[in-house]
Short mmCIF file of C-alpha atoms in Angstrom, two decimals:
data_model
loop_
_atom_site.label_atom_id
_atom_site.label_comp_id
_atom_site.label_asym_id
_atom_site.label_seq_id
_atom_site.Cartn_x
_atom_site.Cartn_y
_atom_site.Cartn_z
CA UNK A 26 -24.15 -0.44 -65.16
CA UNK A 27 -27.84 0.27 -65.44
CA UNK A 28 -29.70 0.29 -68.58
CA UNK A 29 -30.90 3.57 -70.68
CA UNK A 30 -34.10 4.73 -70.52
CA UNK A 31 -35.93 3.24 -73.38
CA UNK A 32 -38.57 4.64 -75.76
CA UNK A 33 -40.46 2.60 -78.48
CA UNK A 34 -42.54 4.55 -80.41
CA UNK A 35 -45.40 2.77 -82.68
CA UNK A 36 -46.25 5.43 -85.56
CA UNK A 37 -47.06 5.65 -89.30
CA UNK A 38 -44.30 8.24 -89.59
CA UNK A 39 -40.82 6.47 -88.31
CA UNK A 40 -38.99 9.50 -90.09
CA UNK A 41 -40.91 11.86 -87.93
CA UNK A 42 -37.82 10.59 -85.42
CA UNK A 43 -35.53 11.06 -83.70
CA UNK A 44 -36.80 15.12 -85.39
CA UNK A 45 -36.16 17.58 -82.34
CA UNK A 46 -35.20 15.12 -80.53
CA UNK A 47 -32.22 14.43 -82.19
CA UNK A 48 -31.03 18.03 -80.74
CA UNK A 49 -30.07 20.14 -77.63
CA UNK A 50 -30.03 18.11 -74.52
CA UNK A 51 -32.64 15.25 -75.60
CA UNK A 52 -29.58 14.90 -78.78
CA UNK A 53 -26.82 14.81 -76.89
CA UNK A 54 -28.13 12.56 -74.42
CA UNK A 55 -29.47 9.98 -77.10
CA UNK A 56 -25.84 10.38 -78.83
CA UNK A 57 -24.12 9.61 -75.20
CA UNK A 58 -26.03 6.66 -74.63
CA UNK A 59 -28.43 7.96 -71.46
CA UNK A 60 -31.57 6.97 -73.74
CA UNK A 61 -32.72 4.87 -76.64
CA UNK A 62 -35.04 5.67 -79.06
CA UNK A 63 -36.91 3.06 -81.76
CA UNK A 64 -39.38 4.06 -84.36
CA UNK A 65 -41.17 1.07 -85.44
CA UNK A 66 -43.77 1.39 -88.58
CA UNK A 67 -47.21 0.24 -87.76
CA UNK A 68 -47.84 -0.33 -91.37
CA UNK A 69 -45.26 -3.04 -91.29
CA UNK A 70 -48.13 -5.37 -89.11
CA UNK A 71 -50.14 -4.76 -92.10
CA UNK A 72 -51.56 -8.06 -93.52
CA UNK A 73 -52.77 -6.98 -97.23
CA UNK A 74 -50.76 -6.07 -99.84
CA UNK A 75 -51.76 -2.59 -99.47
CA UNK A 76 -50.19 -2.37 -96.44
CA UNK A 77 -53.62 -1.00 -94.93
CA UNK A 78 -53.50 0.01 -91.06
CA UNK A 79 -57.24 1.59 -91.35
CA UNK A 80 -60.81 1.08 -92.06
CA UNK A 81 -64.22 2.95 -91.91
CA UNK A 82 -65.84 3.55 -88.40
CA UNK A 83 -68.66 0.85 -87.55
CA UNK A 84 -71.68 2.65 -87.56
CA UNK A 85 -70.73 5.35 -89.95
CA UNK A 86 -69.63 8.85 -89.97
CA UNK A 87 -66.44 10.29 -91.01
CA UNK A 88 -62.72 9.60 -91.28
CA UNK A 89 -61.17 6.32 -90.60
CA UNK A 90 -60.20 4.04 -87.59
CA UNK A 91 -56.91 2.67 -86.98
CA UNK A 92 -57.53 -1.49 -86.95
CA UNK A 93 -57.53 -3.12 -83.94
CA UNK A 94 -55.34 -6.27 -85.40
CA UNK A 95 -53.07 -4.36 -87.03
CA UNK A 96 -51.82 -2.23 -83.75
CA UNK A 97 -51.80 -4.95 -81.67
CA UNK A 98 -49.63 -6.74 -84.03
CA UNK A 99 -47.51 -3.97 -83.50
CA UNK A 100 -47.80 -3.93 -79.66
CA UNK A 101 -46.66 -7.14 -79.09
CA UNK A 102 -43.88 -7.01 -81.16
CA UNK A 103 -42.79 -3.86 -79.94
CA UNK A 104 -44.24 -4.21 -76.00
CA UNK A 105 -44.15 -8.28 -75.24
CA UNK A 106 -45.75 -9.64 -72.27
CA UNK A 107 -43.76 -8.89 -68.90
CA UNK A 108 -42.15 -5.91 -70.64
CA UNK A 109 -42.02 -3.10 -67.23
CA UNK A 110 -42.26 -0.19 -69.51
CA UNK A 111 -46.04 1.88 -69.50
CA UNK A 112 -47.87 1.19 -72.49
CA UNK A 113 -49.16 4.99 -73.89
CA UNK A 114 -51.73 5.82 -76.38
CA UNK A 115 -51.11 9.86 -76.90
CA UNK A 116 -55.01 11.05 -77.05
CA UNK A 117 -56.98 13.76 -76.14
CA UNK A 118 -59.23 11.68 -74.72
CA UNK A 119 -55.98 10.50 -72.10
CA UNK A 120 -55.66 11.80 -68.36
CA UNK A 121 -53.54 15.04 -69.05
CA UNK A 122 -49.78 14.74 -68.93
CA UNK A 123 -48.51 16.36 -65.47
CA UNK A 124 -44.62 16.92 -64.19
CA UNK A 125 -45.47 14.49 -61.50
CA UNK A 126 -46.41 11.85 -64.43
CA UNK A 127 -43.33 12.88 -66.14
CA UNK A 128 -41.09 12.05 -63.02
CA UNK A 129 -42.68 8.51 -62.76
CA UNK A 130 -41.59 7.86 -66.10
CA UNK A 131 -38.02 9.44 -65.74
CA UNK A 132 -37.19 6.96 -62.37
CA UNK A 133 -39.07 3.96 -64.87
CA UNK A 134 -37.18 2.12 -67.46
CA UNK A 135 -38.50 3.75 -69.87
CA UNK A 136 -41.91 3.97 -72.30
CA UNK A 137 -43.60 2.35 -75.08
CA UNK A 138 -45.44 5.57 -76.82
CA UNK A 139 -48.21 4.32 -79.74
CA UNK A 140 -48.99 7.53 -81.77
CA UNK A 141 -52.66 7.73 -83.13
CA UNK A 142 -53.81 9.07 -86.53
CA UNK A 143 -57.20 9.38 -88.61
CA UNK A 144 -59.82 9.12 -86.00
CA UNK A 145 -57.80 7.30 -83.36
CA UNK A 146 -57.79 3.60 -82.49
CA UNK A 147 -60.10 1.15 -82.08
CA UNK A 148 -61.33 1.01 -78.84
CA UNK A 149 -61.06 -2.90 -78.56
CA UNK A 150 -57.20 -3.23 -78.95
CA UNK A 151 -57.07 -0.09 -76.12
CA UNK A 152 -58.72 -2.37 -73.42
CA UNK A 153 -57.29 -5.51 -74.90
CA UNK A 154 -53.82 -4.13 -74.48
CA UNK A 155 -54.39 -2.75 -70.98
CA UNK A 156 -53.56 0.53 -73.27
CA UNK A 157 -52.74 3.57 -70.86
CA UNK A 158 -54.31 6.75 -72.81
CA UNK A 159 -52.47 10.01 -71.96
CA UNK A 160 -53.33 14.18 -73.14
CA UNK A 161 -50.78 16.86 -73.73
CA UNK A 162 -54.01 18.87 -73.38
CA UNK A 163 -57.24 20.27 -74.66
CA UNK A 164 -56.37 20.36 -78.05
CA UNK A 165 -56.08 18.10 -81.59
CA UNK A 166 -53.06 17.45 -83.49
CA UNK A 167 -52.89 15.74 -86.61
CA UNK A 168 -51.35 12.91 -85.19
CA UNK A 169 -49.70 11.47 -81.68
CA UNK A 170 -46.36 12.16 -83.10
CA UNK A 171 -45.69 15.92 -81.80
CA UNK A 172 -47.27 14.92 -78.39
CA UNK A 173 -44.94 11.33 -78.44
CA UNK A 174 -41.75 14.28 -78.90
CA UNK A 175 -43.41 16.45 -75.99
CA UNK A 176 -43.47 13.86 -74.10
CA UNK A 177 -39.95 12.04 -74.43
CA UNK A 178 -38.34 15.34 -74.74
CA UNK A 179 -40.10 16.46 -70.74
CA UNK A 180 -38.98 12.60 -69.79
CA UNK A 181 -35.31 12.38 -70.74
CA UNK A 182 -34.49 16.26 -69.05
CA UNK A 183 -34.52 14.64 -65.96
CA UNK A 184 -32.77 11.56 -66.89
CA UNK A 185 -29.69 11.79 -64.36
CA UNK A 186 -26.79 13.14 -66.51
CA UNK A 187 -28.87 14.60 -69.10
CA UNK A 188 -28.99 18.33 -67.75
CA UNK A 189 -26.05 20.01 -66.51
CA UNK A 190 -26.63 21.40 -63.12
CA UNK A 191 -28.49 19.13 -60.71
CA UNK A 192 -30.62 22.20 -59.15
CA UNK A 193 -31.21 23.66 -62.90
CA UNK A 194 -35.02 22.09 -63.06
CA UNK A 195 -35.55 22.04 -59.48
CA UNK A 196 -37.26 25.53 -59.42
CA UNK A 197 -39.09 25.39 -62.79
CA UNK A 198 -43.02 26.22 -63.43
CA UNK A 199 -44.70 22.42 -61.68
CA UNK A 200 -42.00 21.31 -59.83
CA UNK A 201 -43.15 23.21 -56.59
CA UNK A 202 -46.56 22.87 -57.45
CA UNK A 203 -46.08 27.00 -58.60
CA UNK A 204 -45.61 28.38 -61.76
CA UNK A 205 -41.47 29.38 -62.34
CA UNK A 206 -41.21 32.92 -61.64
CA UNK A 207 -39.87 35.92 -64.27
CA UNK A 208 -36.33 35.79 -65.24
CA UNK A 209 -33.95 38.93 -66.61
CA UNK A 210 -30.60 39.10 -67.32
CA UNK A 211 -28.65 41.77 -68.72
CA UNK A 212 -28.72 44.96 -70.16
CA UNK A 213 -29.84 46.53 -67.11
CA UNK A 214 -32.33 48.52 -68.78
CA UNK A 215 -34.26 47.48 -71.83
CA UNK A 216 -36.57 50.31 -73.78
CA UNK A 217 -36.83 51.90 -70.59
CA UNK A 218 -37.41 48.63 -68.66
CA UNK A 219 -34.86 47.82 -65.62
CA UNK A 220 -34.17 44.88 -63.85
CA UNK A 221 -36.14 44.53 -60.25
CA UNK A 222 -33.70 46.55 -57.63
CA UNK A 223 -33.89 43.13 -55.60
CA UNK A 224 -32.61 40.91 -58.46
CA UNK A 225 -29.08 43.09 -58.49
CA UNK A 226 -29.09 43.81 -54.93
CA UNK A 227 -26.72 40.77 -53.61
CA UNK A 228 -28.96 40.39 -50.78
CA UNK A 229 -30.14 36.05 -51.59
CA UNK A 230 -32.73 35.74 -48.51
CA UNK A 231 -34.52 38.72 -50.34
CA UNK A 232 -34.05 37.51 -53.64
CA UNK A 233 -35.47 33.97 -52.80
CA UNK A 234 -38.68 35.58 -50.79
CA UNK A 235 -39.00 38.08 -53.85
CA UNK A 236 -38.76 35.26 -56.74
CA UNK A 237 -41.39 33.05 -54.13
CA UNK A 238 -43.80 35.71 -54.27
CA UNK A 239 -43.36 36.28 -58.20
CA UNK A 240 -44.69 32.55 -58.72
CA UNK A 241 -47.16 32.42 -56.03
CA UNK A 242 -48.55 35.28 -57.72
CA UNK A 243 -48.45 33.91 -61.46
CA UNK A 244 -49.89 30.80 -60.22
CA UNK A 245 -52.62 32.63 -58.38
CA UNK A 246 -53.61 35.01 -61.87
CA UNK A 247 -52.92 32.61 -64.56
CA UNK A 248 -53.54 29.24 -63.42
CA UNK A 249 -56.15 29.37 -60.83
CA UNK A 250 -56.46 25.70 -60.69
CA UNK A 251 -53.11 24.95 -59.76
CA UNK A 252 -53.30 27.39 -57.30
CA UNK A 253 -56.36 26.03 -55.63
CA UNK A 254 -54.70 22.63 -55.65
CA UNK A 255 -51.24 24.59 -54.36
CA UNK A 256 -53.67 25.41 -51.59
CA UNK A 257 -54.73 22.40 -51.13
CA UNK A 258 -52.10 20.83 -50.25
CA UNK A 259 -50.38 22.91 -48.33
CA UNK A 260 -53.43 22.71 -45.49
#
């Protein structure tokens, strides 16, 4: 029997888990056994008696700076030597998070996740650590927590066993390169809305060439960069 999937997560907030995760498909799997999850308290590497994990930026300006000794306390302890698991620093400063990413990490053993707070860490214990620095996007949060949950949560759906139909993810937005296209189910006619004819017509060669065209063109108006890189590499 092969091991679960494993995720270590290095934050200041341990209760901040398993949180959503602890629900829906990402619960049930974690209950079942398909994944692990440990919260580990950076503060816990702390050396003083304050239990201090920060300190003010060299060269001034505001907010603090998460100590290089004191994460990479943690990071050992948590991500030893020779451990085959990526090593993650959520950031906005990372390479953005893609499905393709995501998949690498769902066939992988799993992921050690260290969530950032204050100003971020200290740049030292990033290339020390070999410290792979990943975005959920253009955007700030308060903290790497909600983006460590984004990220486990798009990992462990494609855990095998985790969702229950094999196909049910294989035509969602990223997976074909296309965004997913517009769903509808019943009543057949909402404030005067209906249903697409072609959706109810029983007719699946049209309903597959109709649902292709829906997320070519949502791609094509909303996300003209994946559809230039759709293009791409289709030629």
């Amino acid at each position: 029997m092969t091991e679960a999937w494993s995720a270590s997560v290095l934050t200041l907030f341990p209760e901040m888990f398993p949180g959503p995760l602890g629900h829906s498909l990402a619960g049930k799997a974690l209950e079942a056994g398909i994944w692990r999850l440990e919260a580990v308290d950076i503060r816990d590497f702390a050396t003083d008696r304050h239990r201090s994990v920060d300190d003010t930026p060299s060269g001034g300006g505001p907010g603090m700076v998460m100590r290089a000794d004191v994460v990479a306390a943690a990071v050992d302890a948590v991500h030893p030597e020779g451990d085959p698991r990526p090593l993650i620093y959520l950031s906005p400063r990372g390479r953005p998070l893609t499905q393709a990413r995501v998949r690498e990490l769902a066939a992988g053993p799993g992921v050690a996740l260290i969530c950032g707070r204050f100003e971020g860490l200290d740049q030292r214990v990033i290339e020390a650590r070999a410290i792979e620095e990943v975005s959920l996007g253009d955007f700030v949060l308060s903290g790497g927590e909600p983006a460590a949950i984004a990220l486990i949560d798009a990992v462990v759906r494609l855990l095998q066993g985790v969702m229950g139909k094999d196909l049910s993810g294989a035509e969602e937005s990223f997976e074909s390169g296309l965004l997913e296209y517009p769903h509808y189910t019943r009543p057949q006619s909402f404030e005067g809305r209906e249903i697409p004819p072609v959706l109810t017509s029983g007719d699946h060669e049209k309903v597959k060439a109709w649902r292709r065209a829906e997320a070519e063109k949502a791609t094509r108006e909303r996300r003209p960069d994946l559809w230039d890189d759709f293009l791409d590499k289709k030629s």
